[in-house]
Short mmCIF file of C-alpha atoms and ligand atoms in Angstrom, two decimals:
data_model
loop_
_atom_site.label_atom_id
_atom_site.label_comp_id
_atom_site.label_asym_id
_atom_site.label_seq_id
_atom_site.Cartn_x
_atom_site.Cartn_y
_atom_site.Cartn_z
CA MET C 1 71.88 95.63 88.39
CA SER C 2 71.63 91.92 89.01
CA GLY C 3 70.85 90.48 92.41
CA PRO C 4 73.33 89.65 95.10
CA GLU C 5 75.69 86.79 94.60
CA ILE C 6 76.32 85.95 98.24
CA VAL C 7 74.31 86.42 101.42
CA LEU C 8 76.12 86.04 104.73
CA ARG C 9 73.30 84.98 107.05
CA GLY C 10 72.75 85.67 110.69
CA GLY C 11 76.14 86.97 111.83
CA ARG C 12 76.85 89.73 114.33
CA VAL C 13 77.48 92.60 111.93
CA ILE C 14 79.80 95.32 113.21
CA ASP C 15 80.30 98.52 111.22
CA PRO C 16 82.96 100.58 112.96
CA GLU C 17 81.80 103.82 111.34
CA SER C 18 78.05 103.90 112.08
CA GLY C 19 78.35 101.89 115.30
CA PHE C 20 75.90 99.31 113.87
CA ASP C 21 76.34 96.17 115.95
CA ALA C 22 73.52 93.66 115.57
CA VAL C 23 72.62 90.28 114.15
CA ALA C 24 71.83 90.76 110.46
CA ASP C 25 72.31 89.37 106.97
CA VAL C 26 74.79 90.91 104.57
CA ALA C 27 74.09 90.68 100.83
CA ILE C 28 77.00 91.08 98.44
CA GLY C 29 76.90 91.72 94.71
CA GLU C 30 79.17 93.18 92.06
CA GLY C 31 82.00 93.60 94.51
CA ARG C 32 80.01 95.80 96.91
CA ILE C 33 77.85 95.41 99.98
CA ALA C 34 74.36 95.43 98.46
CA GLN C 35 72.20 95.24 101.57
CA VAL C 36 72.44 94.84 105.32
CA GLY C 37 69.36 93.84 107.29
CA ALA C 38 67.64 91.33 109.47
CA GLY C 39 66.25 88.27 107.71
CA LEU C 40 66.84 89.32 104.11
CA PRO C 41 64.84 86.79 102.08
CA ALA C 42 66.70 85.53 99.03
CA ASP C 43 63.67 85.84 96.74
CA VAL C 44 63.12 89.48 97.60
CA LEU C 45 66.78 90.24 97.17
CA ASP C 46 67.07 88.47 93.93
CA GLY C 47 63.61 88.66 92.44
CA ARG C 48 63.55 84.90 92.02
CA PRO C 49 63.48 81.87 94.26
CA ALA C 50 66.83 80.88 95.65
CA GLY C 51 68.20 77.82 93.90
CA GLY C 52 64.83 77.33 92.26
CA PRO C 53 64.00 74.10 90.50
CA GLY C 54 63.06 73.62 86.86
CA GLY C 55 66.10 75.23 85.30
CA LEU C 56 65.65 78.59 86.98
CA PRO C 57 68.98 80.22 87.69
CA ALA C 58 70.29 79.62 91.18
CA GLY C 59 69.77 82.37 93.72
CA PRO C 60 72.52 83.88 95.78
CA ALA C 61 74.78 81.55 97.67
CA ASP C 62 73.71 81.53 101.29
CA VAL C 63 76.49 81.25 103.84
CA ASP C 64 75.45 80.58 107.43
CA VAL C 65 77.58 82.78 109.68
CA ALA C 66 75.51 82.56 112.86
CA GLY C 67 77.63 83.06 115.96
CA LEU C 68 80.37 84.79 113.96
CA VAL C 69 81.32 88.46 113.64
CA VAL C 70 80.94 90.02 110.17
CA THR C 71 82.93 93.21 109.73
CA ALA C 72 85.10 95.20 107.36
CA GLY C 73 88.38 93.58 106.29
CA PHE C 74 91.54 95.05 107.76
CA VAL C 75 93.50 97.76 105.98
CA ASP C 76 97.24 97.38 106.53
CA LEU C 77 99.14 100.60 105.88
CA HIS C 78 102.50 98.92 106.31
CA SER C 79 103.13 95.69 104.41
CA HIS C 80 106.38 94.83 102.65
CA VAL C 81 104.99 91.50 101.48
CA THR C 82 105.41 90.82 97.77
CA ASP C 83 105.06 87.04 97.75
CA LEU C 84 101.80 85.13 97.41
CA ALA C 85 102.40 83.07 100.56
CA GLY C 86 102.93 86.23 102.61
CA MET C 87 99.74 87.78 101.20
CA ARG C 88 97.82 84.64 102.10
CA LEU C 89 99.15 84.73 105.67
CA GLN C 90 97.94 88.31 105.88
CA ALA C 91 94.51 87.36 104.48
CA LEU C 92 94.31 84.61 107.11
CA ASP C 93 94.88 87.40 109.66
CA GLY C 94 91.90 89.37 108.30
CA VAL C 95 93.76 91.72 105.94
CA THR C 96 91.94 92.60 102.71
CA THR C 97 94.06 95.61 101.68
CA ALA C 98 97.85 95.59 102.14
CA LEU C 99 99.68 98.77 101.23
CA GLU C 100 103.42 99.36 100.85
CA LEU C 101 103.68 102.89 102.20
CA GLU C 102 106.88 103.07 104.28
CA ALA C 103 109.49 101.71 101.87
CA GLY C 104 107.26 102.51 98.89
CA ALA C 105 108.19 101.92 95.26
CA THR C 106 109.50 103.85 92.32
CA PRO C 107 108.47 104.13 89.60
CA VAL C 108 105.07 103.43 91.16
CA ALA C 109 103.49 102.85 87.76
CA ALA C 110 105.80 99.85 87.28
CA ALA C 111 104.96 98.52 90.75
CA TYR C 112 101.21 98.71 90.02
CA ARG C 113 101.73 97.05 86.63
CA ALA C 114 103.76 94.20 88.10
CA ALA C 115 101.25 93.56 90.91
CA GLY C 116 98.36 93.64 88.44
CA ALA C 117 100.12 91.24 86.06
CA ASP C 118 100.83 88.75 88.86
CA GLY C 119 97.37 89.04 90.40
CA ARG C 120 96.98 89.36 94.16
CA PRO C 121 94.50 87.92 96.65
CA THR C 122 94.33 91.25 98.51
CA ASN C 123 94.04 94.86 97.37
CA TYR C 124 97.34 96.64 96.92
CA GLY C 125 98.88 100.08 96.60
CA PHE C 126 102.16 101.93 96.88
CA ALA C 127 103.66 105.17 98.08
CA ALA C 128 106.54 106.77 96.19
CA SER C 129 109.87 105.60 97.58
CA TRP C 130 112.26 108.29 98.78
CA ALA C 131 114.94 105.65 99.47
CA GLN C 132 114.72 104.16 95.99
CA ALA C 133 114.66 107.63 94.44
CA ARG C 134 117.89 108.33 96.34
CA MET C 135 119.38 104.99 95.31
CA ALA C 136 118.78 106.05 91.70
CA GLU C 137 119.70 109.74 91.84
CA VAL C 138 122.42 109.83 94.52
CA ALA C 139 123.99 106.36 94.18
CA GLY C 140 123.28 105.77 90.48
CA LEU C 141 121.64 102.40 91.14
CA ALA C 142 118.80 101.34 88.83
CA PRO C 143 115.43 101.78 90.57
CA GLY C 144 112.71 99.18 90.86
CA GLY C 145 113.26 95.45 90.90
CA PRO C 146 112.41 92.90 93.56
CA LEU C 147 112.38 93.64 97.26
CA ALA C 148 115.39 91.37 97.88
CA GLY C 149 117.55 93.67 95.75
CA PHE C 150 116.26 96.70 97.62
CA LEU C 151 116.94 95.10 101.00
CA SER C 152 120.48 94.15 100.00
CA ARG C 153 121.19 97.83 99.25
CA LEU C 154 119.57 99.23 102.36
CA GLY C 155 122.88 99.37 104.24
CA ASP C 156 124.87 100.63 101.23
CA PRO C 157 126.37 103.98 102.30
CA ARG C 158 126.32 105.33 98.72
CA TRP C 159 122.60 106.12 98.70
CA GLN C 160 122.76 107.61 102.21
CA ARG C 161 125.20 110.41 101.36
CA PRO C 162 124.13 114.05 101.63
CA ALA C 163 122.77 115.09 98.24
CA ASP C 164 123.98 118.08 96.23
CA ALA C 165 121.44 120.52 94.84
CA ALA C 166 121.09 118.77 91.49
CA GLN C 167 120.69 115.35 93.09
CA LEU C 168 118.10 116.62 95.55
CA SER C 169 116.10 118.22 92.81
CA ALA C 170 116.23 114.96 90.81
CA VAL C 171 115.00 113.01 93.86
CA LEU C 172 112.13 115.48 94.35
CA SER C 173 111.21 115.35 90.65
CA ARG C 174 111.04 111.58 90.76
CA LEU C 175 108.79 111.69 93.82
CA ALA C 176 106.59 114.35 92.22
CA ALA C 177 106.24 112.20 89.08
CA ASP C 178 105.18 109.22 91.20
CA LEU C 179 102.63 111.35 93.05
CA ALA C 180 101.22 112.49 89.72
CA ASP C 181 100.99 108.80 88.73
CA GLY C 182 98.74 107.96 91.68
CA ALA C 183 101.22 107.10 94.44
CA LEU C 184 99.37 107.07 97.78
CA GLY C 185 101.96 109.26 99.50
CA ILE C 186 105.72 109.34 100.04
CA GLY C 187 107.51 106.66 102.04
CA VAL C 188 110.63 107.94 103.80
CA LEU C 189 113.08 105.40 105.27
CA LEU C 190 114.88 108.26 106.98
CA GLY C 191 116.19 106.13 109.84
CA TYR C 192 118.23 104.11 107.38
CA ALA C 193 120.11 107.19 106.17
CA PRO C 194 121.37 108.99 109.29
CA ALA C 195 123.69 111.32 107.33
CA VAL C 196 120.94 112.90 105.24
CA GLU C 197 120.47 116.57 105.99
CA GLU C 198 117.40 117.78 107.84
CA GLY C 199 116.66 120.26 105.08
CA GLU C 200 116.09 117.45 102.60
CA TYR C 201 113.40 115.89 104.77
CA LEU C 202 111.65 119.25 105.03
CA ARG C 203 111.75 119.58 101.22
CA VAL C 204 110.16 116.13 100.87
CA ALA C 205 107.49 117.07 103.41
CA ALA C 206 106.84 120.35 101.59
CA LEU C 207 106.41 118.47 98.31
CA ALA C 208 103.92 116.14 100.01
CA ALA C 209 102.03 119.08 101.51
CA GLU C 210 101.75 120.72 98.11
CA ALA C 211 100.35 117.51 96.60
CA GLY C 212 98.00 116.93 99.54
CA ALA C 213 99.76 113.60 100.10
CA PRO C 214 100.76 111.97 103.39
CA THR C 215 104.31 110.88 104.17
CA PHE C 216 105.21 107.64 105.98
CA THR C 217 108.43 107.93 107.95
CA HIS C 218 110.71 105.41 109.59
CA ALA C 219 112.09 107.88 112.13
CA ARG C 220 115.73 108.66 112.63
CA ASP C 221 117.43 107.76 115.89
CA LEU C 222 116.08 109.30 119.06
CA ILE C 223 118.30 111.67 120.98
CA GLU C 224 118.37 109.21 123.91
CA MET C 225 120.05 106.70 121.58
CA VAL C 226 122.44 109.05 119.79
CA PRO C 227 123.01 112.05 122.08
CA HIS C 228 125.27 113.82 119.56
CA ALA C 229 122.70 113.60 116.74
CA ALA C 230 121.84 116.87 115.02
CA ILE C 231 118.14 116.33 115.65
CA ASP C 232 115.94 113.95 117.59
CA GLY C 233 114.08 111.55 115.26
CA ALA C 234 110.69 112.23 116.82
CA GLU C 235 111.19 116.02 116.96
CA GLU C 236 112.10 115.93 113.28
CA ILE C 237 108.75 114.40 112.28
CA VAL C 238 106.82 116.79 114.47
CA ARG C 239 108.77 119.75 113.15
CA ALA C 240 108.17 118.76 109.52
CA ALA C 241 104.42 118.59 110.19
CA GLY C 242 104.46 121.99 111.89
CA GLU C 243 106.64 123.75 109.33
CA THR C 244 105.17 122.37 106.11
CA GLY C 245 101.60 121.48 107.06
CA ALA C 246 102.11 118.02 105.60
CA HIS C 247 100.36 114.99 107.05
CA MET C 248 103.25 113.11 108.65
CA HIS C 249 102.55 109.48 109.52
CA TYR C 250 104.93 108.13 112.15
CA CYS C 251 105.57 104.47 111.29
CA HIS C 252 105.83 101.69 113.91
CA VAL C 253 106.21 104.04 116.85
CA ASN C 254 106.72 100.92 118.99
CA SER C 255 109.94 99.69 117.39
CA THR C 256 111.76 102.96 116.68
CA SER C 257 110.92 104.38 120.12
CA GLN C 258 111.66 101.30 122.24
CA ARG C 259 111.61 102.33 125.92
CA HIS C 260 111.05 105.99 124.98
CA ILE C 261 107.53 105.31 123.66
CA ASP C 262 105.88 107.46 126.36
CA ARG C 263 108.14 110.43 125.63
CA VAL C 264 107.56 110.14 121.88
CA LEU C 265 103.80 109.76 122.21
CA SER C 266 103.51 112.76 124.51
CA LEU C 267 105.47 114.85 122.00
CA VAL C 268 103.18 113.66 119.21
CA GLY C 269 100.11 114.32 121.35
CA ARG C 270 101.20 117.91 122.08
CA ALA C 271 101.84 118.58 118.40
CA GLN C 272 98.47 117.10 117.46
CA ALA C 273 96.78 119.28 120.07
CA ALA C 274 98.51 122.29 118.53
CA GLY C 275 97.02 121.39 115.14
CA ALA C 276 99.84 119.45 113.47
CA ARG C 277 98.71 116.60 111.26
CA ILE C 278 100.56 113.60 112.67
CA SER C 279 99.30 110.04 112.84
CA THR C 280 100.87 106.93 114.32
CA GLU C 281 100.81 103.17 113.98
CA ALA C 282 102.14 100.22 115.97
CA TYR C 283 102.42 96.46 115.88
CA PRO C 284 102.13 94.31 119.01
CA TYR C 285 105.52 92.60 119.10
CA GLY C 286 108.65 93.32 121.09
CA SER C 287 111.07 92.41 118.32
CA GLY C 288 111.61 94.06 114.97
CA MET C 289 112.95 92.68 111.69
CA THR C 290 115.05 94.29 109.01
CA ALA C 291 118.04 93.76 106.73
CA ILE C 292 121.07 92.80 108.81
CA GLY C 293 123.14 95.30 106.79
CA ALA C 294 121.11 98.30 108.07
CA ALA C 295 123.26 101.20 109.26
CA PHE C 296 121.94 101.09 112.84
CA LEU C 297 122.89 97.40 113.18
CA ALA C 298 126.62 98.07 112.75
CA PRO C 299 128.44 96.43 115.69
CA GLU C 300 129.74 99.75 117.00
CA ARG C 301 126.21 101.20 117.01
CA LEU C 302 124.26 98.38 118.68
CA ARG C 303 124.74 99.76 122.16
CA GLU C 304 122.87 102.95 121.20
CA ARG C 305 119.74 100.80 121.40
CA GLY C 306 120.94 98.77 124.35
CA LEU C 307 121.58 95.83 122.03
CA VAL C 308 124.36 93.25 121.79
CA PRO C 309 125.09 90.93 118.83
CA SER C 310 123.01 88.18 120.44
CA SER C 311 119.96 90.48 120.38
CA LEU C 312 119.92 89.61 116.67
CA THR C 313 118.73 86.36 115.14
CA TYR C 314 119.80 85.90 111.53
CA ALA C 315 116.57 84.63 110.00
CA PRO C 316 117.90 82.56 107.08
CA THR C 317 119.62 80.13 109.48
CA GLY C 318 117.82 80.88 112.75
CA GLU C 319 121.24 81.59 114.20
CA ARG C 320 121.56 83.91 117.20
CA VAL C 321 124.50 86.14 116.29
CA ALA C 322 127.18 85.17 118.80
CA THR C 323 129.88 87.82 118.39
CA GLU C 324 130.70 91.14 116.79
CA ALA C 325 132.97 89.35 114.35
CA ARG C 326 130.11 87.11 113.23
CA LEU C 327 127.86 90.15 112.81
CA VAL C 328 130.46 91.83 110.60
CA GLU C 329 130.73 88.63 108.56
CA LEU C 330 126.97 88.32 108.04
CA ARG C 331 126.61 92.01 107.13
CA GLN C 332 129.23 91.57 104.44
CA ALA C 333 128.09 88.21 103.10
CA ASP C 334 124.33 88.89 103.04
CA PRO C 335 123.52 92.55 103.79
CA GLY C 336 119.89 92.06 102.73
CA GLY C 337 119.41 88.96 104.91
CA LEU C 338 116.65 89.52 107.42
CA ALA C 339 117.34 89.59 111.14
CA ILE C 340 114.97 89.54 114.10
CA ILE C 341 115.98 92.21 116.61
CA GLU C 342 114.96 92.08 120.27
CA LEU C 343 113.88 95.62 121.15
CA LEU C 344 111.34 95.17 123.94
CA ASN C 345 110.83 92.12 126.10
CA GLU C 346 107.29 90.81 125.63
CA ASP C 347 107.61 88.84 128.87
CA ASP C 348 108.33 91.97 130.89
CA PRO C 349 105.16 93.69 132.19
CA ALA C 350 106.69 97.18 131.87
CA ASP C 351 107.66 96.57 128.25
CA ARG C 352 104.27 95.05 127.52
CA GLY C 353 102.71 98.20 128.95
CA LEU C 354 104.76 100.33 126.56
CA LEU C 355 103.65 98.22 123.60
CA MET C 356 100.02 98.51 124.67
CA ARG C 357 100.25 102.29 125.02
CA SER C 358 101.62 102.51 121.48
CA LEU C 359 98.48 100.68 120.31
CA THR C 360 95.92 102.47 122.50
CA PHE C 361 97.27 105.98 121.84
CA PRO C 362 94.34 108.01 120.43
CA GLY C 363 94.24 107.66 116.66
CA ALA C 364 97.06 105.09 116.53
CA VAL C 365 96.25 102.39 114.01
CA VAL C 366 97.36 98.79 113.87
CA ALA C 367 99.86 98.19 111.04
CA SER C 368 101.91 95.04 110.63
CA ASP C 369 105.23 95.88 108.96
CA ALA C 370 104.69 92.42 107.39
CA MET C 371 107.82 90.97 105.82
CA PRO C 372 108.23 88.71 102.80
CA LEU C 373 108.93 85.05 103.48
CA THR C 374 112.52 83.84 103.35
CA TRP C 375 113.07 80.22 102.35
CA THR C 376 115.92 78.72 104.30
CA GLY C 377 117.91 75.54 104.50
CA PRO C 378 118.52 72.89 101.86
CA GLY C 379 116.02 71.52 99.38
CA PRO C 380 113.64 73.23 96.98
CA LYS C 381 113.66 76.91 97.80
CA THR C 382 110.61 78.79 96.85
CA ASP C 383 107.45 77.98 95.04
CA PRO C 384 105.59 81.15 95.93
CA ALA C 385 102.28 79.58 94.91
CA ALA C 386 102.76 76.55 97.17
CA TRP C 387 100.37 76.48 100.10
CA PRO C 388 100.94 76.09 102.94
CA PRO C 389 104.53 77.33 102.77
CA THR C 390 107.14 74.70 103.48
CA ALA C 391 108.57 74.44 106.98
CA THR C 392 111.75 76.12 105.76
CA ALA C 393 109.90 79.38 105.04
CA ILE C 394 110.28 82.00 107.73
CA THR C 395 109.21 85.56 108.38
CA HIS C 396 108.47 87.76 111.39
CA PRO C 397 105.38 86.54 113.27
CA ARG C 398 103.88 90.01 112.73
CA THR C 399 103.33 89.03 109.08
CA ALA C 400 100.88 86.30 110.08
CA GLY C 401 99.58 87.49 113.43
CA THR C 402 99.56 91.27 113.93
CA PHE C 403 95.84 91.93 113.56
CA SER C 404 94.45 88.94 115.46
CA ARG C 405 96.94 89.60 118.22
CA ALA C 406 96.14 93.31 118.36
CA VAL C 407 92.38 92.70 118.53
CA ARG C 408 92.87 90.11 121.24
CA LEU C 409 95.19 92.35 123.29
CA LEU C 410 93.06 95.47 122.85
CA THR C 411 89.88 93.71 123.97
CA SER C 412 91.41 92.03 127.04
CA GLY C 413 93.40 93.15 130.08
CA THR C 414 92.46 95.71 132.68
CA GLU C 415 91.16 98.45 130.38
CA PRO C 416 89.71 96.60 127.42
CA LEU C 417 88.35 98.43 124.39
CA SER C 418 85.04 97.34 122.94
CA LEU C 419 85.36 94.92 120.04
CA ALA C 420 84.06 97.61 117.66
CA ARG C 421 86.74 100.08 118.84
CA ALA C 422 89.49 97.50 118.43
CA LEU C 423 88.27 96.58 114.93
CA SER C 424 88.12 100.26 114.03
CA LYS C 425 91.87 100.58 114.66
CA CYS C 426 92.41 97.82 112.09
CA SER C 427 89.95 98.88 109.38
CA LEU C 428 88.13 102.22 109.56
CA GLU C 429 90.90 104.35 111.07
CA PRO C 430 93.63 103.32 108.61
CA ALA C 431 91.17 103.83 105.72
CA ARG C 432 90.33 107.32 107.00
CA LEU C 433 93.99 108.20 107.25
CA LEU C 434 94.26 108.03 103.47
CA GLU C 435 90.88 109.38 102.41
CA ASP C 436 91.86 112.94 101.55
CA ARG C 437 94.21 111.81 98.86
CA VAL C 438 92.57 108.48 98.08
CA PRO C 439 88.78 108.84 97.79
CA ALA C 440 88.54 105.08 97.09
CA MET C 441 89.38 104.51 100.75
CA ARG C 442 85.97 105.96 101.69
CA ARG C 443 84.49 102.63 100.58
CA LYS C 444 86.90 100.59 102.69
CA GLY C 445 87.04 99.96 106.42
CA ARG C 446 83.21 99.99 106.57
CA LEU C 447 80.57 97.28 106.64
CA GLN C 448 77.68 99.21 105.14
CA VAL C 449 75.69 99.43 101.92
CA ASN C 450 77.83 100.46 98.93
CA ALA C 451 81.11 99.81 100.71
CA ASP C 452 83.56 97.56 98.88
CA ALA C 453 82.82 93.95 99.75
CA ASP C 454 86.12 93.49 101.59
CA VAL C 455 84.59 91.45 104.37
CA LEU C 456 85.96 89.55 107.32
CA VAL C 457 84.01 86.85 109.17
CA PHE C 458 85.57 85.54 112.36
CA ASP C 459 84.83 83.63 115.52
CA PRO C 460 85.41 86.10 118.36
CA ALA C 461 85.98 83.33 120.90
CA ALA C 462 88.67 81.67 118.78
CA LEU C 463 90.43 84.72 117.33
CA ALA C 464 94.14 84.51 118.18
CA ASP C 465 97.55 84.82 116.60
CA ARG C 466 99.49 81.56 116.46
CA ALA C 467 102.71 82.66 114.77
CA THR C 468 105.75 82.79 117.03
CA TYR C 469 109.38 83.71 116.48
CA ALA C 470 110.15 79.99 116.19
CA ASN C 471 107.07 79.16 114.07
CA SER C 472 106.59 82.37 112.17
CA THR C 473 104.29 81.20 109.38
CA ARG C 474 101.48 79.71 111.48
CA PRO C 475 98.24 81.38 110.39
CA SER C 476 95.99 83.04 112.94
CA ALA C 477 93.07 81.11 114.41
CA GLY C 478 89.42 82.07 114.24
CA ILE C 479 89.32 83.73 110.81
CA ARG C 480 86.51 81.87 109.05
CA HIS C 481 85.88 83.74 105.78
CA VAL C 482 87.60 86.63 104.02
CA LEU C 483 86.17 88.23 100.90
CA VAL C 484 87.96 90.75 98.74
CA ASN C 485 85.77 92.70 96.32
CA GLY C 486 83.05 90.10 96.90
CA THR C 487 85.22 87.06 96.16
CA PHE C 488 86.24 84.53 98.80
CA VAL C 489 90.00 84.41 99.34
CA VAL C 490 89.53 82.48 102.61
CA ARG C 491 86.56 80.13 102.92
CA ASP C 492 85.85 77.98 105.97
CA GLY C 493 89.26 78.90 107.32
CA ALA C 494 91.13 77.73 104.22
CA ILE C 495 92.86 79.63 101.42
CA VAL C 496 90.97 79.61 98.10
CA ALA C 497 93.86 78.62 95.85
CA GLU C 498 92.93 80.36 92.61
CA ALA C 499 91.46 83.56 94.07
CA ARG C 500 93.20 86.78 92.99
CA PRO C 501 90.47 89.41 93.36
CA GLY C 502 92.79 92.13 94.70
CA ARG C 503 92.52 95.48 92.94
CA PRO C 504 94.86 98.45 92.87
CA VAL C 505 94.20 101.30 95.29
CA ARG C 506 95.35 104.55 93.70
CA ALA C 507 95.32 108.15 94.73
CA GLN C 508 93.40 110.80 92.89
CA PRO C 509 96.08 113.42 92.25
CA ARG C 510 94.69 116.91 92.53
ZN1 ZN M 601 110.48 100.61 109.22
#
């Protein structure tokens, strides 16, 4: 083994797993953390003088990180980003691994191939997609393809119909094939298909349990929202965990629970205490974002969530939807167009408290629900490699700011967590969530010898989100360096243009 290639010198090293929190050097080589210790001399590390004269090969590159925190890069379990600019915004928020687990992909092998062919700055991975499997087997739509196509079909009632026995078995076979191909779990956009029978969800959960794979669910409506519903969306997840033994991950508990967050979390907590395997995630924003054609955004259904048309901002134009008629028009003209939806009021202390409880709930991890960029307005549309993105590119601020914002919120206020605990919710805990099925995750979310060199270096005093609903692509502040598999993707606060060191994260099917 050759010597280290990079030594990060003199930073405050925080490893959320061991609790190590001290000033030390971190040596990186061959994509891994090679050594962590105080005052590592380059010549000892490398067996030769650093940058020696007389034609000797240069020693490891020393990077002075005094005064900065050095920790494991963030693991995002919930990223829909497929464009380079979106991935870079996430990297500038500390993310080194961005996984598409809620919507998922099918066939997953094609999704891994496409991501590998393009090259990505951050590590990537996919769950099998129940929604896309249904689009193929129930609606007869070709699977795969770009996210825009998927979003435009999300509100299409054809894929949401109850399945007959043959269709259900075809959906399950497709999911099983993806699991055998290394899918990280099964993503279930159940909330987008309110007519699907409960039994189908239990079959999907049973399949996951058999494969030892987690599921990632966008919950159905809560009973408070749709009192005549056959089952409460939160009860359904809990019940699937109890009945099948599957690990059920409850996606963005903040946005699907709205002002019922406390009720949902106490239900989850009771089920966990009784032994059910349920995990949760949240992002620290009061508004959501999804395709404007989604079933639950139909004008006649808005009031279930206490919404009115003007709770929606149509992202491509920045237009606040004025009337029901305009909403109908937009849903028909551009069903996949993204809309920002005001669910909780970030300026209201009670709502802010709800958001915070969704983040501080024991075991809840930070996950962004990051969205691809949409290029709006006249002029050249999209050069995905252009950096920074043009002013006409928009997304949800959670794409650019979730992790910095979460760390800042979690470490401030009246009951602040320690910095190490807050970082753990962004790195170690999401990695652990996947470890049973994905042994490769045991080397992520840690800053220790032999861990993958997915490393984040930030200035704790400056760390802050800067993206807003009006300026959604402003990168976070305070992120100084980000390395993925030992390669800089962010250096001195700037994107390294050519860097594509991201590697696939795959499950080990049993
Ligand atoms: Zn969702």
